[in-house]
mmCIF file of C-alpha atoms in Angstrom:
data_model
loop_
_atom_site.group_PDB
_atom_site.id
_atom_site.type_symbol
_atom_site.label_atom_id
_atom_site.label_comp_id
_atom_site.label_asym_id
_atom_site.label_seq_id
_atom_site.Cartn_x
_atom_site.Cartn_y
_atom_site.Cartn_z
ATOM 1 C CA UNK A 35 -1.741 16.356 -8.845
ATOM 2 C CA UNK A 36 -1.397 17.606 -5.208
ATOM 3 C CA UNK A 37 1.875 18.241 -3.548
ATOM 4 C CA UNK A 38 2.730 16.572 -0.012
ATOM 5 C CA UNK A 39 6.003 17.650 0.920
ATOM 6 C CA UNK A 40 8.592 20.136 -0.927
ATOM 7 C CA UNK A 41 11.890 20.489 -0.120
ATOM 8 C CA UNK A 42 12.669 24.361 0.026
ATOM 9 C CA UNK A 43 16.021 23.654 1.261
ATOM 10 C CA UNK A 44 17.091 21.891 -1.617
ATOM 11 C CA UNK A 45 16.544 25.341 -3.831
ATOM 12 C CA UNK A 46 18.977 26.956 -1.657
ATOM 13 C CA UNK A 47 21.733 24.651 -1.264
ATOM 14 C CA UNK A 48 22.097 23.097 -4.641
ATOM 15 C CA UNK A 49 21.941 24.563 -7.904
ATOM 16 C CA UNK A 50 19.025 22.032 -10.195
ATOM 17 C CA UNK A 51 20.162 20.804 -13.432
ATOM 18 C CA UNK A 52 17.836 18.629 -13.804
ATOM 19 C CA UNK A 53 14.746 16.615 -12.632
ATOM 20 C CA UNK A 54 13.220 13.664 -12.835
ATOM 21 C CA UNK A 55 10.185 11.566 -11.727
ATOM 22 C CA UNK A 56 10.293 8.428 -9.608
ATOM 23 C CA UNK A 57 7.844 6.338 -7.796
ATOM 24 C CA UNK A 58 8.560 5.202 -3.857
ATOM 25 C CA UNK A 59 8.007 1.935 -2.599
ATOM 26 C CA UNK A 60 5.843 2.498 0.221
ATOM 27 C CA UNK A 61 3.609 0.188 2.747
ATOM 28 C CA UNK A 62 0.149 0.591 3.210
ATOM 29 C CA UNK A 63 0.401 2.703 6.477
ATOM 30 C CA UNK A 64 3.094 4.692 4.650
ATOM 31 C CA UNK A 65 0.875 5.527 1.816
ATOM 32 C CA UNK A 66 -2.180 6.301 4.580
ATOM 33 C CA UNK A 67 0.160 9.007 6.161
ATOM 34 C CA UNK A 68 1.597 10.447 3.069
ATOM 35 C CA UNK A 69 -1.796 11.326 1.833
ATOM 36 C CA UNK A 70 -2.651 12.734 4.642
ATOM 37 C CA UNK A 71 0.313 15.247 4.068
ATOM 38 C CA UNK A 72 2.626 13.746 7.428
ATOM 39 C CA UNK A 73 6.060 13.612 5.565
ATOM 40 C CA UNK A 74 8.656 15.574 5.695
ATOM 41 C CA UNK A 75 11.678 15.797 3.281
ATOM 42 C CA UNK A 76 13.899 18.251 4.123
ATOM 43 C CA UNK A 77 16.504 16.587 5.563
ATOM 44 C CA UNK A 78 16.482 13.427 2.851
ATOM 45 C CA UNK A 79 19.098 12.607 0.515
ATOM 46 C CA UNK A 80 19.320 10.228 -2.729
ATOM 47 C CA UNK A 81 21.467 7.092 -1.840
ATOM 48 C CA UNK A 82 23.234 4.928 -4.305
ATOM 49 C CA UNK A 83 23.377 1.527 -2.744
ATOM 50 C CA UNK A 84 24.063 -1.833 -5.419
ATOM 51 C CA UNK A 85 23.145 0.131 -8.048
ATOM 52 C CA UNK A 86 19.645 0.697 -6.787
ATOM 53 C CA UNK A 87 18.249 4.797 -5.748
ATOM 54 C CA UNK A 88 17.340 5.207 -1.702
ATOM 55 C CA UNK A 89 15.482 7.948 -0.271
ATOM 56 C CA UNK A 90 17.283 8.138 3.217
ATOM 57 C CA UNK A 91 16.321 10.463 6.053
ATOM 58 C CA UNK A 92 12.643 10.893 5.302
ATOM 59 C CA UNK A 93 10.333 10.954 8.066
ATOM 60 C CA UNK A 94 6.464 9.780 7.187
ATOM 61 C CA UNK A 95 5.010 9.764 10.680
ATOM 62 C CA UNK A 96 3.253 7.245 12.046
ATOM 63 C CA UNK A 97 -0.567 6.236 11.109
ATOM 64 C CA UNK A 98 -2.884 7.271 13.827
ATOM 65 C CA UNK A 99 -5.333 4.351 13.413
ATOM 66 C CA UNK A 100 -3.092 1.890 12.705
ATOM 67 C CA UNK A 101 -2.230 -0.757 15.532
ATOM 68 C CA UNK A 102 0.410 -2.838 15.600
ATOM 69 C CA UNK A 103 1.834 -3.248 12.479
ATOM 70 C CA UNK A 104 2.529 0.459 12.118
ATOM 71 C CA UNK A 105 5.953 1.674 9.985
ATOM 72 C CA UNK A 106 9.231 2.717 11.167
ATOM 73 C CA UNK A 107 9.130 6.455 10.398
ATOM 74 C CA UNK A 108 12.411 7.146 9.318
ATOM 75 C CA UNK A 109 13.347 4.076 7.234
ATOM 76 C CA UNK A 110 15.203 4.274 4.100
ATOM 77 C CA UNK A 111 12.718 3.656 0.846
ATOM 78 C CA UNK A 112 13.068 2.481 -2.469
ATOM 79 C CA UNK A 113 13.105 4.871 -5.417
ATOM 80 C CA UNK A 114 11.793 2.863 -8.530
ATOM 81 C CA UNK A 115 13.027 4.154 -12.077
ATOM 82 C CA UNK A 116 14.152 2.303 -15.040
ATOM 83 C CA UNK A 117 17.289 0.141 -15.167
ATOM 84 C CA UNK A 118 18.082 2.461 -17.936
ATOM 85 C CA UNK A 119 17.743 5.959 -16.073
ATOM 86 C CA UNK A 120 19.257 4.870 -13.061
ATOM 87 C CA UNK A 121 22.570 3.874 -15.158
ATOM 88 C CA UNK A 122 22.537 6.906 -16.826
ATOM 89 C CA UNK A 123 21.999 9.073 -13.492
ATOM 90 C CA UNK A 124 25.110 7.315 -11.403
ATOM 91 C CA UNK A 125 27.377 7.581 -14.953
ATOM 92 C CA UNK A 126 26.550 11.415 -14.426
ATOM 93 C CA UNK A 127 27.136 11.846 -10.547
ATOM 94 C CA UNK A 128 30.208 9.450 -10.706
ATOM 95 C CA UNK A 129 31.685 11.712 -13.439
ATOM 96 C CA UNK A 130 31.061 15.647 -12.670
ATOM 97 C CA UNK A 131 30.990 15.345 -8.689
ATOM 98 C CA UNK A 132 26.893 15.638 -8.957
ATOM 99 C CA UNK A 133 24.640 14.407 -6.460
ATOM 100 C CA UNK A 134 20.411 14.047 -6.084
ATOM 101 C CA UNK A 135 18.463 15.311 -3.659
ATOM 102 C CA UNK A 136 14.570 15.103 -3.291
ATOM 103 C CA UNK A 137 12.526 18.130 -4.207
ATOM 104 C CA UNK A 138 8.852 17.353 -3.488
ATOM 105 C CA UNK A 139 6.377 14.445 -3.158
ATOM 106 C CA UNK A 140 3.310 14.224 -4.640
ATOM 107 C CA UNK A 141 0.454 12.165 -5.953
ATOM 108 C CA UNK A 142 0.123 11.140 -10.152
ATOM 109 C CA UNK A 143 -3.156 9.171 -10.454
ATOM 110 C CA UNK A 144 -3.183 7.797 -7.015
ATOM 111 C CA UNK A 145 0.116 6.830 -6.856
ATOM 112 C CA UNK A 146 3.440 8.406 -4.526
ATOM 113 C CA UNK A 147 5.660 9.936 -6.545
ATOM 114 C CA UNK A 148 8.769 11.533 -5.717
ATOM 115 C CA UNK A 149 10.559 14.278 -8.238
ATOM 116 C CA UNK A 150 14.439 14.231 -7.557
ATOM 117 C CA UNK A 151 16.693 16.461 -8.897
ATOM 118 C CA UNK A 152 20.926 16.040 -10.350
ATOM 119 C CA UNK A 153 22.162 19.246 -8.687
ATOM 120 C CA UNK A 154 25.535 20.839 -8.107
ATOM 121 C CA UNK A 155 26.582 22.202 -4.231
ATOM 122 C CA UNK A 156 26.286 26.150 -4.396
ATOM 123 C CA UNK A 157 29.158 27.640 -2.486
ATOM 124 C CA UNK A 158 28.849 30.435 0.184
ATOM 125 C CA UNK A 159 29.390 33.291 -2.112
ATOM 126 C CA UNK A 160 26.778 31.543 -4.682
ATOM 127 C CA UNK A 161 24.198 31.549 -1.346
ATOM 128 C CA UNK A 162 24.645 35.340 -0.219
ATOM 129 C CA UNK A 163 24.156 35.938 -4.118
ATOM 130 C CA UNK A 164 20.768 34.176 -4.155
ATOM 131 C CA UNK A 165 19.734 36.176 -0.769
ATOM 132 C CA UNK A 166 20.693 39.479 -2.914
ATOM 133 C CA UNK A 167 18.105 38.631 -5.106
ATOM 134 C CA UNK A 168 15.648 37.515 -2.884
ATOM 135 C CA UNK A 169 15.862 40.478 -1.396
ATOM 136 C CA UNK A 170 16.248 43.005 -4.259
ATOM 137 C CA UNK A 171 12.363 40.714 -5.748
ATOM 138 C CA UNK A 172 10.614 41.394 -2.439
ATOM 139 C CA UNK A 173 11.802 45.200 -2.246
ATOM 140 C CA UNK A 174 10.738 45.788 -5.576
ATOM 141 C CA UNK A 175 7.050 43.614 -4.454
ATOM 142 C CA UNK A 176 6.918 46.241 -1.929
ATOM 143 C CA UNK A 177 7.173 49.478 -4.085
ATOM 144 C CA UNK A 178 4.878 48.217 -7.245
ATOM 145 C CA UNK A 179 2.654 47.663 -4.348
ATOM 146 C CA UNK A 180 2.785 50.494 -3.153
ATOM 147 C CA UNK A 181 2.505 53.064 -6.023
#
């Protein structure tokens, strides 16, 4: 399982609750550029459109050797779960003012998959407390190391 793209952002903004693993309709060129690591995520959301999951704002760049009949970079894609899941993820997001965002993409067996996450908006106050932290971790990295 290698990783392709990871959303760092998402970490910081949203507090996870829970994730889950979806596969992404992709073209061939798509696929091509993805495994060759040329996507980025970190300005993508999870859209709810007709009761079907979209991965909106993505950017796969464009396949060098492909003529043509190359992709449009920024298109929305297709997340593919079961009927079942999907139901069960807008019942939560319609009811406790949730929402999904992407967190990485990667590859299971040779095939794109995309792990999104139900997360909750962090406030301000909630960020400056994670930067605390982050900073209090790497101070204390920096004296273990160096005693």
């Amino acid at each position: 399982m290698s990783d392709f793209a990871k959303n760092k952002k998402a970490f910081f903004d949203y507090e996870i609750l829970e994730t889950f693993e979806t596969g992404v309709a992709l073209t061939g060129t798509e696929v091509k550029s993805v495994k060759a690591g040329k996507i980025s995520i970190k300005e993508a959301f999870v859209k709810i459109l007709s009761n079907e999951l979209w991965l909106v704002n993505s950017h796969v760049a464009e396949y060098e050797q492909a003529n043509r009949f190359n992709h449009n970079p920024t298109r929305s894609r297709k997340l593919l779960m079961k009927r079942r899941e999907i139901d069960r993820l807008i019942g939560r997001i319609k009811e406790a003012g949730l929402t999904l965002v992407p967190i990485s993409v990667y590859s299971k067996n040779r095939l794109v998959k995309v792990e999104i996450a139900l997360a909750k908006g962090k406030k301000t106050h909630d960020k400056r407390n994670t930067i605390k932290e982050r900073d209090l971790q790497r101070e204390l990295g920096r004296d273990i190391k160096l005693k």
